[in-house]
């Protein structure tokens, strides 16, 4: 997870995120992403990290609401965050504090599921 400034696009922050993941998730093979990562060269991802980047985007022929494969997992997680008052509004001034609050909320969610 990486929280960055709102004026940066997702594709610009990808190298920072990949650097954080390197060496921490040895079983990682496929990264699912939304359309913000469309321009990332997939062959470079494979050569550098041995990871495949799959961009999940909506088909032009789709009409109305249709859950996209793998993407609903992220949207469901964002829905869980709405239960935490500190995450419902952007109170924080620094991205590091926002990231810490998200980590705390996810830790709480995981601990509740374990017990």
PDB file of C-alpha atoms in Angstrom, residues 4-115:
ATOM      1  CA  UNK A   4       0.666   9.654  -2.291  1.00  0.00           C
ATOM      2  CA  UNK A   5      -0.328  13.163  -3.258  1.00  0.00           C
ATOM      3  CA  UNK A   6      -3.586  13.543  -5.169  1.00  0.00           C
ATOM      4  CA  UNK A   7      -1.893  15.346  -8.056  1.00  0.00           C
ATOM      5  CA  UNK A   8       0.254  12.286  -8.927  1.00  0.00           C
ATOM      6  CA  UNK A   9      -1.209   9.674 -11.234  1.00  0.00           C
ATOM      7  CA  UNK A  10      -1.160   6.010 -10.288  1.00  0.00           C
ATOM      8  CA  UNK A  11       1.356   5.189 -12.989  1.00  0.00           C
ATOM      9  CA  UNK A  12       3.809   7.756 -11.610  1.00  0.00           C
ATOM     10  CA  UNK A  13       3.751   6.162  -8.153  1.00  0.00           C
ATOM     11  CA  UNK A  14       4.167   2.590  -9.438  1.00  0.00           C
ATOM     12  CA  UNK A  15       8.002   2.463  -9.185  1.00  0.00           C
ATOM     13  CA  UNK A  16       7.808   3.481  -5.501  1.00  0.00           C
ATOM     14  CA  UNK A  17       5.208   0.813  -4.822  1.00  0.00           C
ATOM     15  CA  UNK A  18       7.155  -1.905  -6.630  1.00  0.00           C
ATOM     16  CA  UNK A  19      10.297  -0.973  -4.704  1.00  0.00           C
ATOM     17  CA  UNK A  20       8.375  -1.505  -1.451  1.00  0.00           C
ATOM     18  CA  UNK A  21       7.114  -4.908  -2.604  1.00  0.00           C
ATOM     19  CA  UNK A  22      10.482  -6.182  -3.804  1.00  0.00           C
ATOM     20  CA  UNK A  23      11.685  -9.023  -1.584  1.00  0.00           C
ATOM     21  CA  UNK A  24       8.634  -8.908   0.729  1.00  0.00           C
ATOM     22  CA  UNK A  25       6.189 -11.040  -1.245  1.00  0.00           C
ATOM     23  CA  UNK A  26       8.056 -13.964  -2.811  1.00  0.00           C
ATOM     24  CA  UNK A  27       4.869 -15.746  -3.985  1.00  0.00           C
ATOM     25  CA  UNK A  28       3.581 -12.722  -5.910  1.00  0.00           C
ATOM     26  CA  UNK A  29       3.165 -13.508  -9.602  1.00  0.00           C
ATOM     27  CA  UNK A  30       0.308 -11.324 -10.899  1.00  0.00           C
ATOM     28  CA  UNK A  31      -0.604  -7.744  -9.991  1.00  0.00           C
ATOM     29  CA  UNK A  32      -4.128  -6.653 -10.854  1.00  0.00           C
ATOM     30  CA  UNK A  33      -4.529  -2.932 -11.536  1.00  0.00           C
ATOM     31  CA  UNK A  34      -7.122  -0.495 -12.831  1.00  0.00           C
ATOM     32  CA  UNK A  35      -6.976   1.653 -15.969  1.00  0.00           C
ATOM     33  CA  UNK A  36      -4.603   4.170 -14.365  1.00  0.00           C
ATOM     34  CA  UNK A  37      -1.757   1.736 -15.042  1.00  0.00           C
ATOM     35  CA  UNK A  38      -2.616   1.229 -18.716  1.00  0.00           C
ATOM     36  CA  UNK A  39       0.630   2.711 -20.072  1.00  0.00           C
ATOM     37  CA  UNK A  40       3.027   0.662 -17.933  1.00  0.00           C
ATOM     38  CA  UNK A  41       5.214  -1.576 -20.126  1.00  0.00           C
ATOM     39  CA  UNK A  42       4.371  -5.130 -19.082  1.00  0.00           C
ATOM     40  CA  UNK A  43       7.475  -6.639 -20.643  1.00  0.00           C
ATOM     41  CA  UNK A  44       9.633  -4.375 -18.454  1.00  0.00           C
ATOM     42  CA  UNK A  45       7.708  -5.511 -15.371  1.00  0.00           C
ATOM     43  CA  UNK A  46       8.423  -9.133 -16.252  1.00  0.00           C
ATOM     44  CA  UNK A  47      12.102  -8.565 -17.006  1.00  0.00           C
ATOM     45  CA  UNK A  48      12.784  -6.523 -13.871  1.00  0.00           C
ATOM     46  CA  UNK A  49      10.586  -8.194 -11.260  1.00  0.00           C
ATOM     47  CA  UNK A  50       9.183 -11.398 -12.822  1.00  0.00           C
ATOM     48  CA  UNK A  51       5.681 -10.123 -12.123  1.00  0.00           C
ATOM     49  CA  UNK A  52       2.804  -9.881 -14.581  1.00  0.00           C
ATOM     50  CA  UNK A  53       0.672  -6.740 -14.580  1.00  0.00           C
ATOM     51  CA  UNK A  54      -2.964  -7.342 -15.527  1.00  0.00           C
ATOM     52  CA  UNK A  55      -5.017  -4.209 -16.118  1.00  0.00           C
ATOM     53  CA  UNK A  56      -8.699  -4.825 -15.321  1.00  0.00           C
ATOM     54  CA  UNK A  57     -10.820  -2.379 -17.287  1.00  0.00           C
ATOM     55  CA  UNK A  58     -14.422  -2.152 -18.379  1.00  0.00           C
ATOM     56  CA  UNK A  59     -15.440  -3.316 -21.822  1.00  0.00           C
ATOM     57  CA  UNK A  60     -16.927  -0.662 -24.108  1.00  0.00           C
ATOM     58  CA  UNK A  61     -19.934  -2.908 -24.731  1.00  0.00           C
ATOM     59  CA  UNK A  62     -20.839  -3.130 -21.014  1.00  0.00           C
ATOM     60  CA  UNK A  63     -23.841  -1.131 -19.931  1.00  0.00           C
ATOM     61  CA  UNK A  64     -25.031  -0.525 -16.404  1.00  0.00           C
ATOM     62  CA  UNK A  65     -23.341  -1.923 -13.328  1.00  0.00           C
ATOM     63  CA  UNK A  66     -21.216  -5.011 -13.819  1.00  0.00           C
ATOM     64  CA  UNK A  67     -18.653  -6.044 -11.179  1.00  0.00           C
ATOM     65  CA  UNK A  68     -15.233  -6.326 -12.752  1.00  0.00           C
ATOM     66  CA  UNK A  69     -13.114  -9.390 -11.963  1.00  0.00           C
ATOM     67  CA  UNK A  70     -10.719  -8.852  -9.020  1.00  0.00           C
ATOM     68  CA  UNK A  71     -11.576  -5.168  -8.829  1.00  0.00           C
ATOM     69  CA  UNK A  72     -14.564  -5.704  -6.553  1.00  0.00           C
ATOM     70  CA  UNK A  73     -12.152  -6.859  -3.831  1.00  0.00           C
ATOM     71  CA  UNK A  74     -10.586  -3.397  -3.685  1.00  0.00           C
ATOM     72  CA  UNK A  75     -13.950  -1.635  -3.783  1.00  0.00           C
ATOM     73  CA  UNK A  76     -15.237  -3.836  -0.947  1.00  0.00           C
ATOM     74  CA  UNK A  77     -12.167  -2.960   1.137  1.00  0.00           C
ATOM     75  CA  UNK A  78     -12.776   0.755   0.583  1.00  0.00           C
ATOM     76  CA  UNK A  79     -16.341   0.149   1.758  1.00  0.00           C
ATOM     77  CA  UNK A  80     -15.035  -1.345   5.010  1.00  0.00           C
ATOM     78  CA  UNK A  81     -12.974   1.798   5.584  1.00  0.00           C
ATOM     79  CA  UNK A  82     -16.163   3.863   5.744  1.00  0.00           C
ATOM     80  CA  UNK A  83     -16.764   2.330   9.179  1.00  0.00           C
ATOM     81  CA  UNK A  84     -13.724   4.162  10.546  1.00  0.00           C
ATOM     82  CA  UNK A  85     -14.454   7.809  11.268  1.00  0.00           C
ATOM     83  CA  UNK A  86     -10.863   8.922  10.755  1.00  0.00           C
ATOM     84  CA  UNK A  87     -10.900   7.527   7.199  1.00  0.00           C
ATOM     85  CA  UNK A  88     -14.267   8.929   6.094  1.00  0.00           C
ATOM     86  CA  UNK A  89     -12.817  12.419   5.595  1.00  0.00           C
ATOM     87  CA  UNK A  90      -9.348  13.562   4.677  1.00  0.00           C
ATOM     88  CA  UNK A  91      -8.257  14.968   8.033  1.00  0.00           C
ATOM     89  CA  UNK A  92      -4.565  14.265   7.633  1.00  0.00           C
ATOM     90  CA  UNK A  93      -2.010  16.743   6.272  1.00  0.00           C
ATOM     91  CA  UNK A  94       0.708  14.199   5.480  1.00  0.00           C
ATOM     92  CA  UNK A  95       0.325  11.076   3.309  1.00  0.00           C
ATOM     93  CA  UNK A  96       2.370   9.078   5.837  1.00  0.00           C
ATOM     94  CA  UNK A  97      -0.259   9.672   8.525  1.00  0.00           C
ATOM     95  CA  UNK A  98      -3.058   8.630   6.143  1.00  0.00           C
ATOM     96  CA  UNK A  99      -1.137   5.465   5.323  1.00  0.00           C
ATOM     97  CA  UNK A 100      -0.678   4.714   9.035  1.00  0.00           C
ATOM     98  CA  UNK A 101      -4.421   5.153   9.663  1.00  0.00           C
ATOM     99  CA  UNK A 102      -5.225   2.761   6.806  1.00  0.00           C
ATOM    100  CA  UNK A 103      -2.778   0.199   8.182  1.00  0.00           C
ATOM    101  CA  UNK A 104      -4.349   0.528  11.623  1.00  0.00           C
ATOM    102  CA  UNK A 105      -7.853   0.049  10.212  1.00  0.00           C
ATOM    103  CA  UNK A 106      -6.775  -3.011   8.194  1.00  0.00           C
ATOM    104  CA  UNK A 107      -5.060  -4.490  11.264  1.00  0.00           C
ATOM    105  CA  UNK A 108      -8.287  -4.044  13.225  1.00  0.00           C
ATOM    106  CA  UNK A 109     -10.330  -5.675  10.439  1.00  0.00           C
ATOM    107  CA  UNK A 110      -7.959  -8.646  10.236  1.00  0.00           C
ATOM    108  CA  UNK A 111      -7.871  -9.126  14.008  1.00  0.00           C
ATOM    109  CA  UNK A 112     -11.677  -9.165  14.162  1.00  0.00           C
ATOM    110  CA  UNK A 113     -11.769 -11.890  11.517  1.00  0.00           C
ATOM    111  CA  UNK A 114      -9.224 -14.041  13.343  1.00  0.00           C
ATOM    112  CA  UNK A 115     -11.188 -14.105  16.621  1.00  0.00           C
TER     113      UNK A 115
END
